[in-house]
Amino acid sequence: MEPDEDLLTLGKKQFRSRLIVGTGKYPTFEMMREAIERSGADIVTVAVRRIDLGARGKGSLLDYIDPGRYTLLPNTAGCYTAEEAVTTALLAREAGLSDFVKLEVIGDQKTLFPDVVGLIEATKRLVREGFTVMPYTNDDPITAKKLEDAGAACVMPLAAPIGSGLGIRNPYNIRIIMEQAKVPVIVDAGVGTASDAAVAMELGCDGVLMNTAIACAKDPVAMAEAMKLAVRAGRLAFQAGRIPKKLYATASSPLEGRIDIE
Amino acid sequence: MEVRINGKPKEVPEGLSITALLAELGLDTRYAAVALNGEVVRRADHPAVLVKEGDRIEIVHAVAGGA
């Protein structure tokens, strides 16, 4: 059980879990539901796409995720301009999904790195529209500051490219982003395994968002629990305050009272 | 008359509202949203907004995705 005083605040809402999970890439909706359940996440990302006109009566994603239980976080994945991203967010809100948005303005198909100019522009417009904007951004402290100034509810620097599983490539930049940010910092994308999530939280990040690391693990349900525990462990370690690193040994048993055999 | 729905041409009766169009298509629209010629149509306006010949209509909903 997480202590009540350690809640994650985003916009006007508070959350117990600091792990945010995606719904993509699972072999089945049933497995997705079980993994999300096991992850303990309160916030779940979804994409917004055209309805298949031939899909009368087929099951939909929201038959498996109760919008009353989870806060849905629609993303603007696949949007390459601020205009597309803004329209996608407006559609998501009109669909009744959420006034939260995981804002992505993608700059390049191969790296999926963000187009930060479009991102800042879209953030300003969606903040004016009353959205709780959660922008996916580079691990660049200057952009993070500009997003905060534009009214973003948090900043979400990538650890590494989306789906790459490379872990945190630039912990020093993430630390600089955290030092200057007055809004929560959530590492979004690039986590590969539990230790990556723990490292992010030990650095002092406020949360971690991931999809592929869980959904594409050999056993997604087990990995979901591993991520839940890693985020919790990392958070506790950060709060507890780690010891300084030293080059030489320091004994942890007393020097006095040793036997003397001669 | 012909309109384009989600990028594909479609014959629909004249004088349909957005609400009537969604019913005609038989879609589960609990969590769906509509854009007409690039503009988002508010849910409250669905009964009043009529579809015209040549309109481009996007009907979207939530699907699985992460980033």
PDB file of C-alpha atoms in Angstrom, chain A residues 16-216:
ATOM      1  CA  ARG A  16      -1.454   6.816  -6.268  1.00  0.00           C
ATOM      2  CA  SER A  17       0.628   4.981  -8.871  1.00  0.00           C
ATOM      3  CA  ARG A  18       3.638   6.590 -10.516  1.00  0.00           C
ATOM      4  CA  LEU A  19       3.651   4.064 -13.336  1.00  0.00           C
ATOM      5  CA  ILE A  20       1.692   4.976 -16.474  1.00  0.00           C
ATOM      6  CA  VAL A  21       1.190   2.212 -19.019  1.00  0.00           C
ATOM      7  CA  GLY A  22       0.187   1.953 -22.660  1.00  0.00           C
ATOM      8  CA  THR A  23      -2.323  -0.410 -24.235  1.00  0.00           C
ATOM      9  CA  GLY A  24      -0.514  -1.151 -27.522  1.00  0.00           C
ATOM     10  CA  LYS A  25       1.257  -4.244 -28.853  1.00  0.00           C
ATOM     11  CA  TYR A  26      -0.363  -6.879 -26.605  1.00  0.00           C
ATOM     12  CA  PRO A  27      -1.127 -10.243 -28.209  1.00  0.00           C
ATOM     13  CA  THR A  28      -4.713 -10.110 -26.877  1.00  0.00           C
ATOM     14  CA  PHE A  29      -7.007  -7.649 -25.093  1.00  0.00           C
ATOM     15  CA  GLU A  30      -7.367 -10.201 -22.266  1.00  0.00           C
ATOM     16  CA  MET A  31      -3.621 -10.229 -21.651  1.00  0.00           C
ATOM     17  CA  MET A  32      -3.524  -6.434 -21.833  1.00  0.00           C
ATOM     18  CA  ARG A  33      -6.229  -6.187 -19.193  1.00  0.00           C
ATOM     19  CA  GLU A  34      -4.396  -8.588 -16.878  1.00  0.00           C
ATOM     20  CA  ALA A  35      -1.039  -6.839 -17.316  1.00  0.00           C
ATOM     21  CA  ILE A  36      -2.525  -3.400 -16.657  1.00  0.00           C
ATOM     22  CA  GLU A  37      -4.270  -4.743 -13.591  1.00  0.00           C
ATOM     23  CA  ARG A  38      -0.990  -6.213 -12.306  1.00  0.00           C
ATOM     24  CA  SER A  39       0.966  -3.018 -13.046  1.00  0.00           C
ATOM     25  CA  GLY A  40      -1.154  -1.120 -10.532  1.00  0.00           C
ATOM     26  CA  ALA A  41      -1.309   1.837 -12.948  1.00  0.00           C
ATOM     27  CA  ASP A  42      -4.016   4.483 -12.525  1.00  0.00           C
ATOM     28  CA  ILE A  43      -3.389   6.127 -15.902  1.00  0.00           C
ATOM     29  CA  VAL A  44      -3.564   4.232 -19.176  1.00  0.00           C
ATOM     30  CA  THR A  45      -2.657   5.613 -22.596  1.00  0.00           C
ATOM     31  CA  VAL A  46      -4.765   4.997 -25.689  1.00  0.00           C
ATOM     32  CA  ALA A  47      -4.473   6.065 -29.320  1.00  0.00           C
ATOM     33  CA  VAL A  48      -7.167   7.778 -31.399  1.00  0.00           C
ATOM     34  CA  ARG A  49      -7.831   6.292 -34.824  1.00  0.00           C
ATOM     35  CA  ARG A  50     -10.519   5.925 -37.468  1.00  0.00           C
ATOM     36  CA  ILE A  51     -13.323   3.510 -36.623  1.00  0.00           C
ATOM     37  CA  ASP A  52     -13.378   0.469 -38.906  1.00  0.00           C
ATOM     38  CA  LEU A  53     -16.693   0.874 -40.698  1.00  0.00           C
ATOM     39  CA  GLY A  54     -16.875  -2.865 -41.281  1.00  0.00           C
ATOM     40  CA  ALA A  55     -16.474  -3.682 -37.600  1.00  0.00           C
ATOM     41  CA  ARG A  56     -20.115  -3.741 -36.518  1.00  0.00           C
ATOM     42  CA  GLY A  57     -20.481  -5.431 -33.155  1.00  0.00           C
ATOM     43  CA  LYS A  58     -16.793  -6.291 -32.737  1.00  0.00           C
ATOM     44  CA  GLY A  59     -15.197  -5.840 -29.314  1.00  0.00           C
ATOM     45  CA  SER A  60     -13.563  -2.500 -28.654  1.00  0.00           C
ATOM     46  CA  LEU A  61     -10.652  -1.519 -26.453  1.00  0.00           C
ATOM     47  CA  LEU A  62     -12.925   0.106 -23.901  1.00  0.00           C
ATOM     48  CA  ASP A  63     -14.732  -3.191 -23.304  1.00  0.00           C
ATOM     49  CA  TYR A  64     -11.475  -4.183 -21.603  1.00  0.00           C
ATOM     50  CA  ILE A  65     -10.519  -0.977 -19.816  1.00  0.00           C
ATOM     51  CA  ASP A  66     -13.075   0.576 -17.527  1.00  0.00           C
ATOM     52  CA  PRO A  67     -12.943   4.373 -18.030  1.00  0.00           C
ATOM     53  CA  GLY A  68     -14.528   4.694 -14.591  1.00  0.00           C
ATOM     54  CA  ARG A  69     -11.569   2.981 -12.974  1.00  0.00           C
ATOM     55  CA  TYR A  70      -8.649   4.260 -15.018  1.00  0.00           C
ATOM     56  CA  THR A  71      -7.842   7.769 -16.168  1.00  0.00           C
ATOM     57  CA  LEU A  72      -7.537   7.459 -19.930  1.00  0.00           C
ATOM     58  CA  LEU A  73      -4.649   9.338 -21.458  1.00  0.00           C
ATOM     59  CA  PRO A  74      -5.254   9.712 -25.210  1.00  0.00           C
ATOM     60  CA  ASN A  75      -2.079  10.223 -27.179  1.00  0.00           C
ATOM     61  CA  THR A  76      -1.430  12.087 -30.392  1.00  0.00           C
ATOM     62  CA  ALA A  77       0.946   9.425 -31.685  1.00  0.00           C
ATOM     63  CA  GLY A  78       1.524   9.572 -35.406  1.00  0.00           C
ATOM     64  CA  CYS A  79       0.902  13.328 -35.600  1.00  0.00           C
ATOM     65  CA  TYR A  80       3.613  15.233 -37.445  1.00  0.00           C
ATOM     66  CA  THR A  81       2.211  18.762 -37.102  1.00  0.00           C
ATOM     67  CA  ALA A  82       0.828  20.849 -34.241  1.00  0.00           C
ATOM     68  CA  GLU A  83      -2.427  21.144 -36.217  1.00  0.00           C
ATOM     69  CA  GLU A  84      -2.903  17.356 -36.433  1.00  0.00           C
ATOM     70  CA  ALA A  85      -2.039  16.902 -32.765  1.00  0.00           C
ATOM     71  CA  VAL A  86      -4.462  19.609 -31.621  1.00  0.00           C
ATOM     72  CA  THR A  87      -7.301  18.172 -33.726  1.00  0.00           C
ATOM     73  CA  THR A  88      -6.588  14.668 -32.419  1.00  0.00           C
ATOM     74  CA  ALA A  89      -6.707  15.901 -28.815  1.00  0.00           C
ATOM     75  CA  LEU A  90      -9.969  17.772 -29.469  1.00  0.00           C
ATOM     76  CA  LEU A  91     -11.454  14.605 -31.001  1.00  0.00           C
ATOM     77  CA  ALA A  92     -10.331  12.531 -28.002  1.00  0.00           C
ATOM     78  CA  ARG A  93     -12.006  14.938 -25.617  1.00  0.00           C
ATOM     79  CA  GLU A  94     -15.155  15.078 -27.730  1.00  0.00           C
ATOM     80  CA  ALA A  95     -15.222  11.270 -27.749  1.00  0.00           C
ATOM     81  CA  GLY A  96     -15.505  11.442 -23.986  1.00  0.00           C
ATOM     82  CA  LEU A  97     -12.118   9.865 -23.345  1.00  0.00           C
ATOM     83  CA  SER A  98     -10.409  12.576 -21.316  1.00  0.00           C
ATOM     84  CA  ASP A  99      -9.231  16.158 -21.165  1.00  0.00           C
ATOM     85  CA  PHE A 100      -5.779  14.787 -20.463  1.00  0.00           C
ATOM     86  CA  VAL A 101      -3.521  14.414 -23.483  1.00  0.00           C
ATOM     87  CA  LYS A 102      -0.169  12.738 -23.984  1.00  0.00           C
ATOM     88  CA  LEU A 103       0.981  15.222 -26.547  1.00  0.00           C
ATOM     89  CA  GLU A 104       3.258  13.969 -29.287  1.00  0.00           C
ATOM     90  CA  VAL A 105       4.351  15.930 -32.324  1.00  0.00           C
ATOM     91  CA  ILE A 106       6.727  13.615 -34.113  1.00  0.00           C
ATOM     92  CA  GLY A 107       9.590  14.999 -36.162  1.00  0.00           C
ATOM     93  CA  ASP A 108      10.999  11.928 -37.846  1.00  0.00           C
ATOM     94  CA  GLN A 109       9.652   8.489 -38.710  1.00  0.00           C
ATOM     95  CA  LYS A 110      12.831   6.544 -38.015  1.00  0.00           C
ATOM     96  CA  THR A 111      13.724   7.929 -34.593  1.00  0.00           C
ATOM     97  CA  LEU A 112      10.254   9.127 -33.544  1.00  0.00           C
ATOM     98  CA  PHE A 113      12.030  12.031 -31.898  1.00  0.00           C
ATOM     99  CA  PRO A 114       9.736  14.965 -31.180  1.00  0.00           C
ATOM    100  CA  ASP A 115       9.460  18.107 -33.280  1.00  0.00           C
ATOM    101  CA  VAL A 116       9.887  20.468 -30.349  1.00  0.00           C
ATOM    102  CA  VAL A 117       8.806  23.586 -32.252  1.00  0.00           C
ATOM    103  CA  GLY A 118       5.465  21.999 -33.121  1.00  0.00           C
ATOM    104  CA  LEU A 119       5.249  20.525 -29.638  1.00  0.00           C
ATOM    105  CA  ILE A 120       5.525  23.887 -27.877  1.00  0.00           C
ATOM    106  CA  GLU A 121       2.990  25.424 -30.274  1.00  0.00           C
ATOM    107  CA  ALA A 122       0.496  22.567 -29.734  1.00  0.00           C
ATOM    108  CA  THR A 123       1.019  22.759 -25.955  1.00  0.00           C
ATOM    109  CA  LYS A 124       0.092  26.456 -25.915  1.00  0.00           C
ATOM    110  CA  ARG A 125      -3.051  25.857 -27.957  1.00  0.00           C
ATOM    111  CA  LEU A 126      -4.257  22.885 -25.922  1.00  0.00           C
ATOM    112  CA  VAL A 127      -3.586  24.643 -22.606  1.00  0.00           C
ATOM    113  CA  ARG A 128      -5.806  27.483 -23.877  1.00  0.00           C
ATOM    114  CA  GLU A 129      -8.459  24.861 -24.683  1.00  0.00           C
ATOM    115  CA  GLY A 130      -8.378  23.689 -21.063  1.00  0.00           C
ATOM    116  CA  PHE A 131      -6.448  20.442 -21.510  1.00  0.00           C
ATOM    117  CA  THR A 132      -4.105  18.864 -18.991  1.00  0.00           C
ATOM    118  CA  VAL A 133      -1.158  18.627 -21.366  1.00  0.00           C
ATOM    119  CA  MET A 134       1.522  15.976 -20.857  1.00  0.00           C
ATOM    120  CA  PRO A 135       4.092  16.511 -23.617  1.00  0.00           C
ATOM    121  CA  TYR A 136       6.493  13.809 -24.795  1.00  0.00           C
ATOM    122  CA  THR A 137       9.772  15.631 -25.374  1.00  0.00           C
ATOM    123  CA  ASN A 138      13.506  15.291 -25.843  1.00  0.00           C
ATOM    124  CA  ASP A 139      15.825  15.057 -22.857  1.00  0.00           C
ATOM    125  CA  ASP A 140      16.560  18.730 -23.461  1.00  0.00           C
ATOM    126  CA  PRO A 141      16.340  21.050 -20.431  1.00  0.00           C
ATOM    127  CA  ILE A 142      15.661  24.160 -22.533  1.00  0.00           C
ATOM    128  CA  THR A 143      12.663  22.626 -24.286  1.00  0.00           C
ATOM    129  CA  ALA A 144      11.407  21.231 -20.971  1.00  0.00           C
ATOM    130  CA  LYS A 145      11.466  24.735 -19.501  1.00  0.00           C
ATOM    131  CA  LYS A 146       9.638  26.180 -22.489  1.00  0.00           C
ATOM    132  CA  LEU A 147       6.949  23.502 -22.230  1.00  0.00           C
ATOM    133  CA  GLU A 148       6.496  24.292 -18.560  1.00  0.00           C
ATOM    134  CA  ASP A 149       6.239  28.004 -19.352  1.00  0.00           C
ATOM    135  CA  ALA A 150       3.637  27.151 -22.020  1.00  0.00           C
ATOM    136  CA  GLY A 151       1.461  25.616 -19.300  1.00  0.00           C
ATOM    137  CA  ALA A 152       2.219  21.889 -19.555  1.00  0.00           C
ATOM    138  CA  ALA A 153       1.038  19.898 -16.511  1.00  0.00           C
ATOM    139  CA  CYS A 154       4.282  17.925 -16.539  1.00  0.00           C
ATOM    140  CA  VAL A 155       7.207  17.296 -18.849  1.00  0.00           C
ATOM    141  CA  MET A 156       7.909  13.837 -20.231  1.00  0.00           C
ATOM    142  CA  PRO A 157      11.461  13.542 -21.531  1.00  0.00           C
ATOM    143  CA  LEU A 158      12.350  10.345 -23.349  1.00  0.00           C
ATOM    144  CA  ALA A 159      14.876   7.975 -21.780  1.00  0.00           C
ATOM    145  CA  ALA A 160      15.727   6.649 -25.253  1.00  0.00           C
ATOM    146  CA  PRO A 161      13.818   6.305 -28.555  1.00  0.00           C
ATOM    147  CA  ILE A 162      10.266   4.941 -28.326  1.00  0.00           C
ATOM    148  CA  GLY A 163      10.231   1.146 -28.206  1.00  0.00           C
ATOM    149  CA  SER A 164      14.044   0.896 -28.153  1.00  0.00           C
ATOM    150  CA  GLY A 165      14.433  -0.503 -24.643  1.00  0.00           C
ATOM    151  CA  LEU A 166      17.820   1.204 -24.313  1.00  0.00           C
ATOM    152  CA  GLY A 167      17.177   2.644 -20.849  1.00  0.00           C
ATOM    153  CA  ILE A 168      18.155   6.113 -19.670  1.00  0.00           C
ATOM    154  CA  ARG A 169      20.749   7.381 -22.160  1.00  0.00           C
ATOM    155  CA  ASN A 170      21.362  10.742 -20.559  1.00  0.00           C
ATOM    156  CA  PRO A 171      20.735  10.711 -16.803  1.00  0.00           C
ATOM    157  CA  TYR A 172      22.588  14.016 -16.422  1.00  0.00           C
ATOM    158  CA  ASN A 173      20.158  15.883 -18.664  1.00  0.00           C
ATOM    159  CA  ILE A 174      17.232  14.258 -16.869  1.00  0.00           C
ATOM    160  CA  ARG A 175      18.700  15.530 -13.596  1.00  0.00           C
ATOM    161  CA  ILE A 176      19.058  19.048 -14.957  1.00  0.00           C
ATOM    162  CA  ILE A 177      15.449  18.939 -16.204  1.00  0.00           C
ATOM    163  CA  MET A 178      14.319  17.878 -12.735  1.00  0.00           C
ATOM    164  CA  GLU A 179      16.357  20.484 -10.930  1.00  0.00           C
ATOM    165  CA  GLN A 180      14.731  23.329 -12.804  1.00  0.00           C
ATOM    166  CA  ALA A 181      11.197  21.951 -13.265  1.00  0.00           C
ATOM    167  CA  LYS A 182       8.341  23.048 -11.040  1.00  0.00           C
ATOM    168  CA  VAL A 183       5.987  20.532 -12.667  1.00  0.00           C
ATOM    169  CA  PRO A 184       6.338  16.733 -12.413  1.00  0.00           C
ATOM    170  CA  VAL A 185       8.948  15.058 -14.626  1.00  0.00           C
ATOM    171  CA  ILE A 186       7.872  11.725 -16.081  1.00  0.00           C
ATOM    172  CA  VAL A 187      10.282   9.618 -18.097  1.00  0.00           C
ATOM    173  CA  ASP A 188       8.423   8.550 -21.226  1.00  0.00           C
ATOM    174  CA  ALA A 189       9.759   5.971 -23.667  1.00  0.00           C
ATOM    175  CA  GLY A 190      12.928   3.899 -23.895  1.00  0.00           C
ATOM    176  CA  VAL A 191      12.620   1.813 -20.738  1.00  0.00           C
ATOM    177  CA  GLY A 192      13.673  -1.796 -21.374  1.00  0.00           C
ATOM    178  CA  THR A 193      13.485  -3.575 -18.064  1.00  0.00           C
ATOM    179  CA  ALA A 194      12.728  -3.067 -14.388  1.00  0.00           C
ATOM    180  CA  SER A 195      16.132  -1.619 -13.457  1.00  0.00           C
ATOM    181  CA  ASP A 196      15.665   1.170 -16.047  1.00  0.00           C
ATOM    182  CA  ALA A 197      12.447   2.204 -14.333  1.00  0.00           C
ATOM    183  CA  ALA A 198      14.111   2.033 -10.921  1.00  0.00           C
ATOM    184  CA  VAL A 199      17.004   4.212 -12.136  1.00  0.00           C
ATOM    185  CA  ALA A 200      14.559   6.842 -13.410  1.00  0.00           C
ATOM    186  CA  MET A 201      12.810   6.947 -10.052  1.00  0.00           C
ATOM    187  CA  GLU A 202      16.098   6.939  -8.105  1.00  0.00           C
ATOM    188  CA  LEU A 203      17.141  10.014 -10.072  1.00  0.00           C
ATOM    189  CA  GLY A 204      14.072  11.681  -8.600  1.00  0.00           C
ATOM    190  CA  CYS A 205      11.658  11.499 -11.509  1.00  0.00           C
ATOM    191  CA  ASP A 206       8.003  11.743 -10.529  1.00  0.00           C
ATOM    192  CA  GLY A 207       6.874   8.869 -12.704  1.00  0.00           C
ATOM    193  CA  VAL A 208       7.599   6.563 -15.612  1.00  0.00           C
ATOM    194  CA  LEU A 209       5.484   5.904 -18.699  1.00  0.00           C
ATOM    195  CA  MET A 210       6.001   2.748 -20.733  1.00  0.00           C
ATOM    196  CA  ASN A 211       4.330   0.385 -23.164  1.00  0.00           C
ATOM    197  CA  THR A 212       6.669  -1.845 -25.182  1.00  0.00           C
ATOM    198  CA  ALA A 213       8.799  -3.005 -22.226  1.00  0.00           C
ATOM    199  CA  ILE A 214       5.722  -4.636 -20.706  1.00  0.00           C
ATOM    200  CA  ALA A 215       3.658  -5.560 -23.748  1.00  0.00           C
ATOM    201  CA  CYS A 216       6.530  -7.162 -25.676  1.00  0.00           C
TER     202      CYS A 216
END
